[in-house]
DNA sequence: CGTTTCAATATGTATATACATAATCGTCAT
DNA sequence: ATGACGATTATGTATATACATATTGAAACG
């Protein structure tokens, strides 16, 4: 539009980034309320002294992030915040324990290879019967039990798991890297410890526990179902909302 | 590169999209394992018969999504899946209850305006003392208590809240839309019901409950802290991992 | 033999341009 | 009035091009 040919090296970040943060700040601060029509690409390109393509890239990104809505011929509009999506980071248990500054210890409690029961198939959302590996493991922080793991592995999807004892390595890290998961679902809830869990976690029967269940698919095939049970005091999940990356 | 001047209208989606899905499928299916060097922009532009810019846009997007890592002069590489980020959708309680097919009822239990105590300031992460509004509310599904809400509103950030009784409308919906939040943090844990919560939720003292605490900021200022307590049976949080939007 | 320097290379960012597509507005004939 | 139609407009997508920047590898040098 003006500096034909030459590229100006802006002081800090890229122009793209500056436009992006400028506008998303205007929106999250409330200066531009939901429904507000933000300037046309043409106007912004004049304001920022750049080409329409640069503005277009930034606005397209904001549209994909869900902050604005774009309508041809009409312009771009601020959307009202919809369902609050928060990002929940689910780490490996070893990382969590070591982040607390405590020594981590893993222990395999049980391992059974069997033909999938109806219950197994329900947990794995498996259509047909087939071999599964059922595992039970303990994760310790120092001397205290930190989490109890109950896992099913679909041996049809991961036949190599049948040859692994899971004594030296926990199933989680073993599976990661070996099986590329394409989808995962987490269910989080509170339960009262039954006798089995109470013994494993060294708490009272009936004491509150946090349960995180994860089901993982790889290319449409169910891979594994795992239930982690934490004693109430030992664990808090943190999820952060981020308007932008 | 070849069709100089003319634009080919591809059958289905845009080329950009096709490159994106092609590559991310290769990665999530495991065909390209972590560490694998994906073809150079130049090679892909030949393969897809398009310009380098188009390939660049797609690869940049994959890099931002965290699927690949790009190194100048070396190329682009498949990253190993790291911390599993899941998207946790946090809905309005009315929506959740009505999704269960039950009638929703809201009730304000208590409302106190006061100068912030040390505890209030800790919950809000507030530096200086100032007026706060403390609310206690019940959310019901049919006749049963569904969730108990304990909320603090920073009146320095939201002075209008001082004039609202919160009898006809719950604080959550009232705040949304009025105060544009720019950041929120959720903490999720299991607790045993104390006598107060047990009475409010009509459960036994000591029964397990799921607690979701949310802290909200708007442009660096703490806005509100809310603690929702659910009886264990009544509620499960679901988070889904998504490799791509 | 180790270090410095420099050219080659792949990505990063921006530009101008072209044409497609969808929505809106005004005009004109019915 | 009303409906058809074309002009206008804003976004959507792709192109070729230019130059910046970081990194690697090889050549030059002490």
Short mmCIF file of C-alpha atoms (C1' of nucleotides) in Angstrom, two decimals:
data_model
loop_
_atom_site.label_atom_id
_atom_site.label_comp_id
_atom_site.label_asym_id
_atom_site.label_seq_id
_atom_site.Cartn_x
_atom_site.Cartn_y
_atom_site.Cartn_z
CA UNK A 1 0.00 0.00 0.00
CA UNK A 2 2.91 2.38 0.55
CA UNK A 3 6.34 0.87 1.09
CA UNK A 4 6.30 -0.92 -2.21
CA UNK A 5 9.16 -3.36 -2.38
CA UNK A 6 10.83 -2.94 0.97
CA UNK A 7 10.02 -4.78 4.18
CA UNK A 8 10.09 -2.80 7.41
CA UNK A 9 11.57 -4.65 10.34
CA UNK A 10 9.15 -3.88 13.20
CA UNK A 11 10.66 -3.35 16.64
CA UNK A 12 9.27 -6.38 18.45
CA UNK A 13 7.26 -9.28 16.99
CA UNK A 14 5.80 -9.68 13.54
CA UNK A 15 3.03 -7.49 12.25
CA UNK A 16 0.82 -10.55 11.97
CA UNK A 17 1.26 -11.16 15.68
CA UNK A 18 0.73 -7.52 16.57
CA UNK A 19 -2.57 -7.31 14.70
CA UNK A 20 -3.65 -10.55 16.32
CA UNK A 21 -2.94 -9.50 19.90
CA UNK A 22 -4.25 -5.96 19.34
CA UNK A 23 -7.63 -7.19 18.20
CA UNK A 24 -8.03 -10.06 20.63
CA UNK A 25 -7.14 -7.64 23.42
CA UNK A 26 -9.81 -5.22 22.23
CA UNK A 27 -12.28 -8.08 22.39
CA UNK A 28 -11.31 -9.67 25.69
CA UNK A 29 -11.03 -6.26 27.36
CA UNK A 30 -14.58 -5.49 26.28
CA UNK A 31 -13.66 -2.42 24.24
CA UNK A 32 -15.26 -4.18 21.29
CA UNK A 33 -18.39 -5.83 22.64
CA UNK A 34 -20.03 -8.91 21.10
CA UNK A 35 -21.78 -7.93 17.89
CA UNK A 36 -19.42 -5.05 17.22
CA UNK A 37 -18.28 -4.82 13.62
CA UNK A 38 -14.53 -4.68 13.50
CA UNK A 39 -12.91 -2.58 10.76
CA UNK A 40 -12.81 -4.00 7.24
CA UNK A 41 -9.66 -5.73 6.06
CA UNK A 42 -9.06 -2.72 3.82
CA UNK A 43 -9.29 -0.24 6.72
CA UNK A 44 -7.01 -2.32 8.94
CA UNK A 45 -4.47 -2.65 6.16
CA UNK A 46 -4.36 1.16 6.01
CA UNK A 47 -4.24 1.48 9.81
CA UNK A 48 -1.39 -0.99 10.20
CA UNK A 49 0.26 0.12 6.98
CA UNK A 50 0.38 -3.38 5.54
CA UNK A 51 -1.21 -5.45 2.81
CA UNK A 52 -4.69 -6.91 2.95
CA UNK A 53 -3.21 -10.43 2.90
CA UNK A 54 -1.50 -9.86 6.22
CA UNK A 55 -4.69 -8.58 7.81
CA UNK A 56 -6.61 -11.44 6.20
CA UNK A 57 -4.31 -14.04 7.75
CA UNK A 58 -4.73 -12.53 11.21
CA UNK A 59 -8.52 -12.23 10.94
CA UNK A 60 -8.85 -15.76 9.55
CA UNK A 61 -6.95 -17.02 12.56
CA UNK A 62 -9.21 -15.12 14.95
CA UNK A 63 -12.23 -16.57 13.15
CA UNK A 64 -10.85 -20.09 13.53
CA UNK A 65 -10.19 -19.44 17.22
CA UNK A 66 -13.86 -18.49 17.52
CA UNK A 67 -13.36 -14.91 18.66
CA UNK A 68 -14.91 -13.32 15.59
CA UNK A 69 -17.38 -14.28 12.91
CA UNK A 70 -16.86 -13.29 9.30
CA UNK A 71 -19.63 -12.57 6.83
CA UNK A 72 -19.01 -11.87 3.20
CA UNK A 73 -20.05 -8.48 2.00
CA UNK A 74 -20.99 -7.49 5.60
CA UNK A 75 -17.72 -7.60 7.48
CA UNK A 76 -16.31 -9.28 10.59
CA UNK A 77 -18.10 -9.25 13.94
CA UNK A 78 -17.16 -10.01 17.52
CA UNK A 79 -18.79 -13.23 18.68
CA UNK A 80 -20.15 -13.61 22.18
CA UNK A 81 -18.20 -16.09 24.30
CA UNK A 82 -19.96 -19.42 24.02
CA UNK A 83 -19.26 -22.57 25.92
CA UNK A 84 -16.21 -22.04 28.02
CA UNK A 85 -13.60 -24.43 26.80
CA UNK A 86 -10.70 -25.01 29.12
CA UNK A 87 -7.56 -26.88 28.34
CA UNK A 88 -6.85 -29.70 30.72
CA UNK A 89 -3.27 -30.88 30.69
CA UNK A 90 -3.00 -34.52 31.58
CA UNK A 91 0.55 -35.47 32.41
CA UNK A 92 2.28 -38.70 33.02
CA UNK A 93 2.06 -39.65 36.69
CA UNK A 94 5.83 -39.85 37.07
CA UNK A 95 6.05 -36.20 35.93
CA UNK A 96 3.38 -35.19 38.41
CA UNK A 97 5.04 -36.91 41.31
CA UNK A 98 8.48 -35.59 40.47
CA UNK A 99 7.02 -32.10 40.10
CA UNK A 100 6.11 -32.42 43.78
CA UNK A 101 9.75 -33.08 44.56
CA UNK A 102 9.04 -36.65 45.70
CA UNK A 103 10.72 -39.85 44.54
CA UNK A 104 8.54 -41.84 42.16
CA UNK A 105 8.04 -45.58 42.35
CA UNK A 106 5.99 -47.84 40.12
CA UNK A 107 4.72 -51.31 40.95
CA UNK A 108 2.81 -53.84 38.89
CA UNK A 109 0.20 -55.51 41.08
CA UNK A 110 -1.56 -57.86 38.69
CA UNK A 111 -1.60 -58.87 35.04
CA UNK A 112 -4.17 -61.10 33.35
CA UNK A 113 -4.59 -61.97 29.74
CA UNK A 114 -8.14 -63.01 28.96
CA UNK A 115 -10.90 -63.09 26.42
CA UNK A 116 -12.85 -59.85 26.81
CA UNK A 117 -15.85 -60.04 29.12
CA UNK A 118 -19.01 -58.05 28.52
CA UNK A 119 -17.75 -55.54 31.08
CA UNK A 120 -14.42 -55.21 29.30
CA UNK A 121 -16.17 -54.61 26.01
CA UNK A 122 -18.35 -51.92 27.57
CA UNK A 123 -15.31 -50.10 28.98
CA UNK A 124 -13.38 -50.32 25.72
CA UNK A 125 -16.46 -49.66 23.59
CA UNK A 126 -15.49 -52.80 21.74
CA UNK A 127 -17.95 -54.34 19.34
CA UNK A 128 -16.69 -57.90 19.06
CA UNK A 129 -15.06 -60.18 21.60
CA UNK A 130 -11.29 -60.54 21.49
CA UNK A 131 -8.24 -60.89 23.75
CA UNK A 132 -7.54 -58.14 26.25
CA UNK A 133 -4.84 -57.53 28.82
CA UNK A 134 -6.02 -56.43 32.26
CA UNK A 135 -3.47 -54.66 34.43
CA UNK A 136 -3.46 -53.30 37.92
CA UNK A 137 -0.63 -51.02 39.01
CA UNK A 138 0.38 -48.79 41.87
CA UNK A 139 2.09 -45.41 41.62
CA UNK A 140 3.87 -44.13 44.71
CA UNK A 141 5.17 -40.74 45.80
CA UNK A 142 7.84 -41.45 48.35
CA UNK A 143 6.41 -44.10 50.63
CA UNK A 144 2.78 -43.06 50.15
CA UNK A 145 0.50 -44.50 47.46
CA UNK A 146 -0.24 -41.71 44.98
CA UNK A 147 -2.53 -43.31 42.43
CA UNK A 148 -4.00 -46.70 41.61
CA UNK A 149 -4.23 -47.72 37.97
CA UNK A 150 -6.67 -50.22 36.48
CA UNK A 151 -6.14 -50.72 32.79
CA UNK A 152 -7.46 -52.73 29.88
CA UNK A 153 -5.48 -53.03 26.68
CA UNK A 154 -7.14 -54.22 23.51
CA UNK A 155 -4.74 -56.89 22.26
CA UNK A 156 -6.35 -56.92 18.84
CA UNK A 157 -5.17 -53.34 18.36
CA UNK A 158 -1.86 -53.76 20.24
CA UNK A 159 -0.73 -57.40 19.96
CA UNK A 160 2.83 -56.56 21.11
CA UNK A 161 1.47 -55.81 24.58
CA UNK A 162 0.89 -59.54 25.14
CA UNK A 163 4.67 -60.05 25.35
CA UNK A 164 5.30 -57.26 27.82
CA UNK A 165 5.24 -57.94 31.56
CA UNK A 166 4.91 -54.27 32.59
CA UNK A 167 7.09 -54.82 35.62
CA UNK A 168 9.88 -52.46 34.63
CA UNK A 169 7.78 -49.93 32.76
CA UNK A 170 4.29 -48.59 33.37
CA UNK A 171 1.68 -49.19 30.66
CA UNK A 172 1.15 -45.46 30.06
CA UNK A 173 4.67 -44.61 28.93
CA UNK A 174 4.91 -47.95 27.14
CA UNK A 175 1.85 -47.23 25.04
CA UNK A 176 2.78 -43.64 24.27
CA UNK A 177 5.12 -43.59 21.34
CA UNK A 178 4.27 -47.19 20.43
CA UNK A 179 0.64 -46.53 19.64
CA UNK A 180 -0.21 -43.21 18.06
CA UNK A 181 -3.54 -42.21 19.58
CA UNK A 182 -5.79 -40.11 17.47
CA UNK A 183 -8.50 -39.51 19.99
CA UNK A 184 -9.00 -39.72 23.73
CA UNK A 185 -11.87 -39.12 26.10
CA UNK A 186 -11.53 -38.33 29.76
CA UNK A 187 -14.21 -38.71 32.39
CA UNK A 188 -13.57 -37.14 35.76
CA UNK A 189 -15.64 -37.80 38.84
CA UNK A 190 -15.58 -38.26 42.59
CA UNK A 191 -16.23 -41.65 44.17
CA UNK A 192 -16.07 -43.26 47.58
CA UNK A 193 -13.21 -45.71 47.99
CA UNK A 194 -14.33 -49.34 47.99
CA UNK A 195 -12.42 -51.85 50.08
CA UNK A 196 -10.03 -52.74 47.27
CA UNK A 197 -9.11 -49.15 46.43
CA UNK A 198 -8.93 -48.21 50.10
CA UNK A 199 -6.36 -50.92 50.68
CA UNK A 200 -4.37 -49.95 47.62
CA UNK A 201 -4.26 -46.26 48.51
CA UNK A 202 -3.98 -46.83 52.26
CA UNK A 203 -7.07 -44.78 53.09
CA UNK A 204 -10.38 -45.45 54.84
CA UNK A 205 -13.13 -47.30 53.02
CA UNK A 206 -15.64 -44.70 51.87
CA UNK A 207 -13.09 -41.89 51.73
CA UNK A 208 -13.50 -39.55 48.72
CA UNK A 209 -11.33 -40.25 45.69
CA UNK A 210 -10.83 -38.50 42.40
CA UNK A 211 -11.24 -40.83 39.43
CA UNK A 212 -9.89 -40.02 35.97
CA UNK A 213 -10.90 -42.48 33.28
CA UNK A 214 -9.38 -42.29 29.87
CA UNK A 215 -10.39 -44.14 26.74
CA UNK A 216 -8.07 -43.97 23.78
CA UNK A 217 -8.64 -44.69 20.12
CA UNK A 218 -6.15 -45.03 17.31
CA UNK A 219 -7.59 -44.73 13.85
CA UNK A 220 -11.11 -45.78 14.95
CA UNK A 221 -9.86 -48.78 16.95
CA UNK A 222 -10.22 -48.78 20.72
CA UNK A 223 -6.75 -49.11 22.24
CA UNK A 224 -7.00 -48.85 25.98
CA UNK A 225 -9.19 -47.91 28.89
CA UNK A 226 -7.54 -46.78 32.08
CA UNK A 227 -8.91 -45.70 35.43
CA UNK A 228 -6.66 -43.72 37.75
CA UNK A 229 -7.88 -43.34 41.29
CA UNK A 230 -6.31 -40.69 43.52
CA UNK A 231 -6.87 -40.15 47.21
CA UNK A 232 -8.71 -36.85 47.60
CA UNK A 233 -5.87 -34.97 49.27
CA UNK A 234 -3.21 -36.12 46.87
CA UNK A 235 -4.43 -34.64 43.66
CA UNK A 236 -6.00 -31.63 41.97
CA UNK A 237 -6.55 -31.25 38.25
CA UNK A 238 -5.95 -27.83 36.79
CA UNK A 239 -7.49 -26.56 33.59
CA UNK A 240 -6.82 -23.16 32.11
CA UNK A 241 -8.94 -21.24 29.70
CA UNK A 242 -6.99 -19.59 26.95
CA UNK A 243 -8.58 -17.24 24.46
CA UNK A 244 -5.51 -17.49 22.31
CA UNK A 245 -2.45 -19.76 22.14
CA UNK B 1 4.68 -23.78 -10.75
CA UNK B 2 2.63 -24.97 -13.67
CA UNK B 3 -0.84 -23.52 -14.14
CA UNK B 4 0.45 -19.99 -14.24
CA UNK B 5 -2.39 -17.55 -13.96
CA UNK B 6 -5.38 -19.82 -13.61
CA UNK B 7 -6.87 -21.22 -10.42
CA UNK B 8 -8.09 -24.78 -10.44
CA UNK B 9 -11.31 -25.40 -8.58
CA UNK B 10 -10.62 -28.63 -6.67
CA UNK B 11 -13.46 -31.08 -6.34
CA UNK B 12 -14.03 -30.98 -2.60
CA UNK B 13 -12.42 -28.67 -0.05
CA UNK B 14 -9.57 -26.24 -0.52
CA UNK B 15 -6.05 -27.40 -1.22
CA UNK B 16 -4.93 -25.88 2.05
CA UNK B 17 -7.38 -28.11 3.89
CA UNK B 18 -6.45 -31.17 1.88
CA UNK B 19 -2.74 -30.83 2.63
CA UNK B 20 -3.58 -30.29 6.28
CA UNK B 21 -5.73 -33.37 6.68
CA UNK B 22 -3.42 -35.52 4.53
CA UNK B 23 -0.43 -34.81 6.70
CA UNK B 24 -2.12 -34.92 10.08
CA UNK B 25 -3.65 -38.25 9.06
CA UNK B 26 -0.22 -39.58 8.17
CA UNK B 27 0.93 -38.57 11.63
CA UNK B 28 -1.99 -39.76 13.74
CA UNK B 29 -2.16 -43.04 11.82
CA UNK B 30 1.47 -43.66 12.62
CA UNK B 31 2.61 -43.83 8.99
CA UNK B 32 4.98 -40.98 9.83
CA UNK B 33 6.38 -41.79 13.26
CA UNK B 34 7.72 -39.18 15.69
CA UNK B 35 11.06 -37.90 14.48
CA UNK B 36 10.24 -38.56 10.84
CA UNK B 37 11.24 -35.74 8.54
CA UNK B 38 8.30 -34.73 6.42
CA UNK B 39 8.98 -33.59 2.85
CA UNK B 40 10.34 -30.10 2.32
CA UNK B 41 7.93 -27.33 1.43
CA UNK B 42 9.41 -27.38 -2.05
CA UNK B 43 8.77 -31.11 -2.49
CA UNK B 44 5.21 -30.85 -1.22
CA UNK B 45 4.51 -27.92 -3.51
CA UNK B 46 5.53 -30.15 -6.43
CA UNK B 47 3.54 -33.12 -5.07
CA UNK B 48 0.36 -31.11 -4.58
CA UNK B 49 1.00 -29.00 -7.64
CA UNK B 50 0.71 -25.72 -5.78
CA UNK B 51 2.87 -22.85 -4.60
CA UNK B 52 5.21 -22.97 -1.64
CA UNK B 53 3.08 -20.35 0.13
CA UNK B 54 0.13 -22.71 0.27
CA UNK B 55 2.24 -25.52 1.68
CA UNK B 56 3.85 -23.07 4.09
CA UNK B 57 0.49 -21.97 5.47
CA UNK B 58 -0.57 -25.56 6.08
CA UNK B 59 2.71 -26.56 7.72
CA UNK B 60 2.75 -23.43 9.87
CA UNK B 61 -0.68 -24.36 11.12
CA UNK B 62 0.42 -27.91 11.94
CA UNK B 63 3.40 -26.48 13.80
CA UNK B 64 1.15 -24.20 15.83
CA UNK B 65 -1.10 -27.16 16.61
CA UNK B 66 1.96 -28.92 17.96
CA UNK B 67 1.92 -31.88 15.57
CA UNK B 68 5.18 -31.02 13.87
CA UNK B 69 8.30 -29.10 14.69
CA UNK B 70 10.03 -26.93 12.14
CA UNK B 71 13.74 -26.27 12.02
CA UNK B 72 15.29 -23.85 9.60
CA UNK B 73 17.67 -25.35 7.16
CA UNK B 74 16.85 -28.85 8.44
CA UNK B 75 13.20 -29.32 7.62
CA UNK B 76 10.01 -30.20 9.45
CA UNK B 77 9.73 -33.16 11.80
CA UNK B 78 6.92 -35.07 13.44
CA UNK B 79 6.83 -34.33 17.16
CA UNK B 80 6.15 -37.03 19.69
CA UNK B 81 2.88 -36.45 21.50
CA UNK B 82 3.78 -34.64 24.72
CA UNK B 83 1.51 -33.56 27.48
CA UNK B 84 -1.90 -34.71 26.49
CA UNK B 85 -4.04 -31.61 26.33
CA UNK B 86 -7.73 -32.26 26.51
CA UNK B 87 -10.46 -29.77 26.01
CA UNK B 88 -12.81 -29.54 28.92
CA UNK B 89 -16.10 -27.92 28.11
CA UNK B 90 -17.53 -26.14 31.09
CA UNK B 91 -21.16 -25.32 30.58
CA UNK B 92 -23.66 -23.30 32.47
CA UNK B 93 -25.36 -25.45 35.13
CA UNK B 94 -28.82 -24.74 33.74
CA UNK B 95 -27.67 -26.19 30.42
CA UNK B 96 -26.27 -29.28 32.12
CA UNK B 97 -29.44 -29.91 34.08
CA UNK B 98 -31.70 -29.37 31.11
CA UNK B 99 -29.51 -31.68 29.05
CA UNK B 100 -30.48 -34.38 31.55
CA UNK B 101 -34.13 -33.68 30.76
CA UNK B 102 -34.83 -32.39 34.26
CA UNK B 103 -36.45 -29.10 35.26
CA UNK B 104 -33.93 -26.58 36.53
CA UNK B 105 -34.41 -24.40 39.60
CA UNK B 106 -32.13 -21.80 41.07
CA UNK B 107 -32.17 -20.46 44.61
CA UNK B 108 -30.13 -17.78 46.31
CA UNK B 109 -29.30 -18.89 49.83
CA UNK B 110 -27.20 -16.03 51.16
CA UNK B 111 -25.67 -12.74 50.12
CA UNK B 112 -23.17 -10.67 52.07
CA UNK B 113 -21.34 -7.54 51.11
CA UNK B 114 -18.15 -7.12 53.11
CA UNK B 115 -14.62 -5.85 53.16
CA UNK B 116 -12.42 -8.67 51.87
CA UNK B 117 -10.96 -10.90 54.54
CA UNK B 118 -7.56 -12.48 54.26
CA UNK B 119 -9.25 -15.69 53.10
CA UNK B 120 -11.21 -13.82 50.44
CA UNK B 121 -8.05 -12.20 49.15
CA UNK B 122 -6.32 -15.56 48.97
CA UNK B 123 -9.18 -17.07 46.96
CA UNK B 124 -9.36 -14.12 44.57
CA UNK B 125 -5.59 -13.69 44.45
CA UNK B 126 -6.27 -10.09 45.35
CA UNK B 127 -3.38 -7.90 46.45
CA UNK B 128 -5.11 -5.12 48.35
CA UNK B 129 -8.21 -5.16 50.54
CA UNK B 130 -11.46 -3.96 49.01
CA UNK B 131 -15.19 -4.68 48.97
CA UNK B 132 -16.36 -8.14 47.90
CA UNK B 133 -19.72 -9.78 47.50
CA UNK B 134 -20.07 -13.27 48.96
CA UNK B 135 -22.88 -15.41 47.57
CA UNK B 136 -24.21 -18.84 48.32
CA UNK B 137 -26.64 -20.44 45.90
CA UNK B 138 -28.35 -23.75 45.22
CA UNK B 139 -28.95 -25.35 41.84
CA UNK B 140 -31.61 -28.03 41.61
CA UNK B 141 -32.47 -30.70 39.08
CA UNK B 142 -36.11 -31.50 39.65
CA UNK B 143 -36.50 -31.80 43.41
CA UNK B 144 -32.94 -32.94 44.06
CA UNK B 145 -30.06 -30.57 44.81
CA UNK B 146 -27.67 -30.73 41.86
CA UNK B 147 -24.88 -28.35 42.83
CA UNK B 148 -24.00 -25.92 45.58
CA UNK B 149 -22.34 -22.65 44.60
CA UNK B 150 -20.11 -20.51 46.82
CA UNK B 151 -18.97 -17.36 45.10
CA UNK B 152 -16.92 -14.26 45.71
CA UNK B 153 -17.20 -11.27 43.41
CA UNK B 154 -14.55 -8.56 43.47
CA UNK B 155 -16.64 -5.37 43.69
CA UNK B 156 -13.66 -3.23 42.75
CA UNK B 157 -13.67 -4.92 39.35
CA UNK B 158 -17.47 -5.27 39.06
CA UNK B 159 -19.11 -2.45 41.07
CA UNK B 160 -22.52 -3.01 39.41
CA UNK B 161 -22.80 -6.35 41.21
CA UNK B 162 -23.38 -4.50 44.49
CA UNK B 163 -26.83 -3.43 43.25
CA UNK B 164 -27.89 -6.91 42.13
CA UNK B 165 -29.74 -9.21 44.55
CA UNK B 166 -29.11 -12.41 42.49
CA UNK B 167 -32.53 -13.76 43.44
CA UNK B 168 -33.95 -13.91 39.93
CA UNK B 169 -30.71 -14.66 38.10
CA UNK B 170 -27.69 -16.76 39.03
CA UNK B 171 -24.34 -15.01 39.31
CA UNK B 172 -22.79 -17.06 36.51
CA UNK B 173 -25.10 -16.00 33.69
CA UNK B 174 -25.21 -12.47 35.16
CA UNK B 175 -21.45 -12.11 34.96
CA UNK B 176 -21.11 -13.63 31.51
CA UNK B 177 -21.71 -10.98 28.94
CA UNK B 178 -21.39 -8.20 31.52
CA UNK B 179 -17.77 -8.89 32.31
CA UNK B 180 -15.56 -10.06 29.49
CA UNK B 181 -13.22 -12.59 31.02
CA UNK B 182 -9.82 -12.91 29.47
CA UNK B 183 -8.54 -15.78 31.56
CA UNK B 184 -9.90 -18.47 33.80
CA UNK B 185 -8.39 -21.23 35.88
CA UNK B 186 -10.21 -24.35 36.96
CA UNK B 187 -9.22 -26.64 39.81
CA UNK B 188 -10.95 -29.97 40.04
CA UNK B 189 -10.74 -32.26 43.03
CA UNK B 190 -12.63 -34.69 45.23
CA UNK B 191 -13.56 -33.82 48.82
CA UNK B 192 -15.63 -35.24 51.61
CA UNK B 193 -18.83 -33.30 52.29
CA UNK B 194 -18.67 -31.24 55.48
CA UNK B 195 -21.84 -30.71 57.48
CA UNK B 196 -22.78 -27.54 55.63
CA UNK B 197 -22.37 -29.02 52.15
CA UNK B 198 -24.03 -32.27 53.21
CA UNK B 199 -27.12 -30.36 54.30
CA UNK B 200 -27.18 -28.29 51.13
CA UNK B 201 -26.85 -31.30 48.83
CA UNK B 202 -28.97 -33.63 51.00
CA UNK B 203 -26.24 -36.24 51.34
CA UNK B 204 -24.35 -37.85 54.24
CA UNK B 205 -21.56 -35.97 55.95
CA UNK B 206 -18.29 -37.35 54.62
CA UNK B 207 -19.79 -38.47 51.32
CA UNK B 208 -17.55 -37.87 48.30
CA UNK B 209 -18.16 -34.73 46.27
CA UNK B 210 -16.67 -33.32 43.10
CA UNK B 211 -15.48 -29.74 43.51
CA UNK B 212 -14.85 -27.45 40.57
CA UNK B 213 -13.28 -24.12 41.50
CA UNK B 214 -12.98 -21.39 38.93
CA UNK B 215 -11.05 -18.17 39.17
CA UNK B 216 -11.65 -15.56 36.50
CA UNK B 217 -9.61 -12.54 35.48
CA UNK B 218 -10.50 -9.70 33.16
CA UNK B 219 -7.56 -7.73 31.88
CA UNK B 220 -5.31 -8.65 34.82
CA UNK B 221 -7.97 -7.88 37.45
CA UNK B 222 -9.43 -10.73 39.50
CA UNK B 223 -13.17 -10.81 38.89
CA UNK B 224 -14.64 -13.78 40.70
CA UNK B 225 -13.92 -17.01 42.47
CA UNK B 226 -16.56 -19.69 42.49
CA UNK B 227 -16.68 -23.16 43.99
CA UNK B 228 -19.26 -25.60 42.67
CA UNK B 229 -19.77 -28.72 44.74
CA UNK B 230 -21.56 -31.71 43.18
CA UNK B 231 -22.67 -34.88 44.90
CA UNK B 232 -20.53 -37.71 43.53
CA UNK B 233 -23.31 -39.51 41.69
CA UNK B 234 -24.76 -36.40 40.09
CA UNK B 235 -21.90 -35.30 37.95
CA UNK B 236 -19.10 -36.36 35.64
CA UNK B 237 -16.82 -34.02 33.75
CA UNK B 238 -15.90 -35.00 30.24
CA UNK B 239 -12.82 -33.82 28.41
CA UNK B 240 -11.95 -34.77 24.86
CA UNK B 241 -8.59 -34.70 23.24
CA UNK B 242 -8.57 -33.25 19.78
CA UNK B 243 -5.49 -33.36 17.59
CA UNK B 244 -7.07 -30.88 15.20
CA UNK B 245 -9.98 -28.45 15.36
"C1'" DC C 1 44.17 -29.71 14.01
"C1'" DG C 2 40.98 -26.51 15.52
"C1'" DT C 3 38.65 -22.29 14.50
"C1'" DT C 4 36.64 -18.82 11.74
"C1'" DT C 5 34.15 -17.47 7.77
"C1'" DC C 6 31.11 -17.86 4.16
"C1'" DA C 7 27.90 -19.77 0.96
"C1'" DA C 8 23.99 -22.69 0.53
"C1'" DT C 9 19.58 -23.95 2.13
"C1'" DA C 10 14.92 -24.19 4.38
"C1'" DT C 11 11.90 -21.79 6.74
"C1'" DG C 12 9.52 -17.07 8.14
"C1'" DT C 13 7.14 -13.10 6.79
"C1'" DA C 14 5.50 -9.72 3.90
"C1'" DT C 15 4.02 -7.85 -0.70
"C1'" DA C 16 1.14 -7.23 -4.99
"C1'" DT C 17 -1.97 -9.50 -7.75
"C1'" DA C 18 -5.74 -12.36 -9.56
"C1'" DC C 19 -9.91 -14.45 -9.58
"C1'" DA C 20 -13.82 -16.94 -6.94
"C1'" DT C 21 -17.77 -16.56 -4.05
"C1'" DA C 22 -21.42 -14.80 -1.39
"C1'" DA C 23 -24.30 -11.17 0.10
"C1'" DT C 24 -26.38 -6.76 -0.47
"C1'" DC C 25 -28.17 -2.82 -2.88
"C1'" DG C 26 -30.14 -0.24 -6.49
"C1'" DT C 27 -32.37 -0.23 -10.90
"C1'" DC C 28 -35.66 -1.40 -13.98
"C1'" DA C 29 -39.41 -3.80 -16.00
"C1'" DT C 30 -43.55 -6.08 -14.94
"C1'" DA D 1 -45.54 -2.93 -4.97
"C1'" DT D 2 -42.65 -6.59 -6.40
"C1'" DG D 3 -39.57 -9.54 -8.43
"C1'" DA D 4 -35.51 -10.25 -11.57
"C1'" DC D 5 -31.06 -8.98 -12.50
"C1'" DG D 6 -26.74 -7.00 -12.55
"C1'" DA D 7 -23.26 -3.98 -10.14
"C1'" DT D 8 -20.81 -3.52 -6.04
"C1'" DT D 9 -18.45 -5.03 -2.16
"C1'" DA D 10 -16.00 -7.89 1.40
"C1'" DT D 11 -14.16 -11.98 2.21
"C1'" DG D 12 -11.72 -16.62 0.52
"C1'" DT D 13 -8.02 -18.75 -1.72
"C1'" DA D 14 -4.28 -19.16 -4.61
"C1'" DT D 15 -0.20 -17.35 -7.12
"C1'" DA D 16 4.62 -15.39 -7.89
"C1'" DT D 17 7.95 -12.74 -5.77
"C1'" DA D 18 11.18 -10.65 -2.48
"C1'" DC D 19 13.92 -10.46 1.29
"C1'" DA D 20 14.96 -11.82 6.34
"C1'" DT D 21 16.79 -15.22 9.42
"C1'" DA D 22 18.70 -19.27 11.33
"C1'" DT D 23 21.46 -23.28 10.66
"C1'" DT D 24 24.37 -26.39 8.48
"C1'" DG D 25 28.46 -27.87 6.11
"C1'" DA D 26 32.50 -27.02 3.71
"C1'" DA D 27 36.33 -24.17 2.62
"C1'" DA D 28 39.89 -21.07 4.21
"C1'" DC D 29 42.97 -19.84 7.60
"C1'" DG D 30 45.97 -19.56 11.70
#
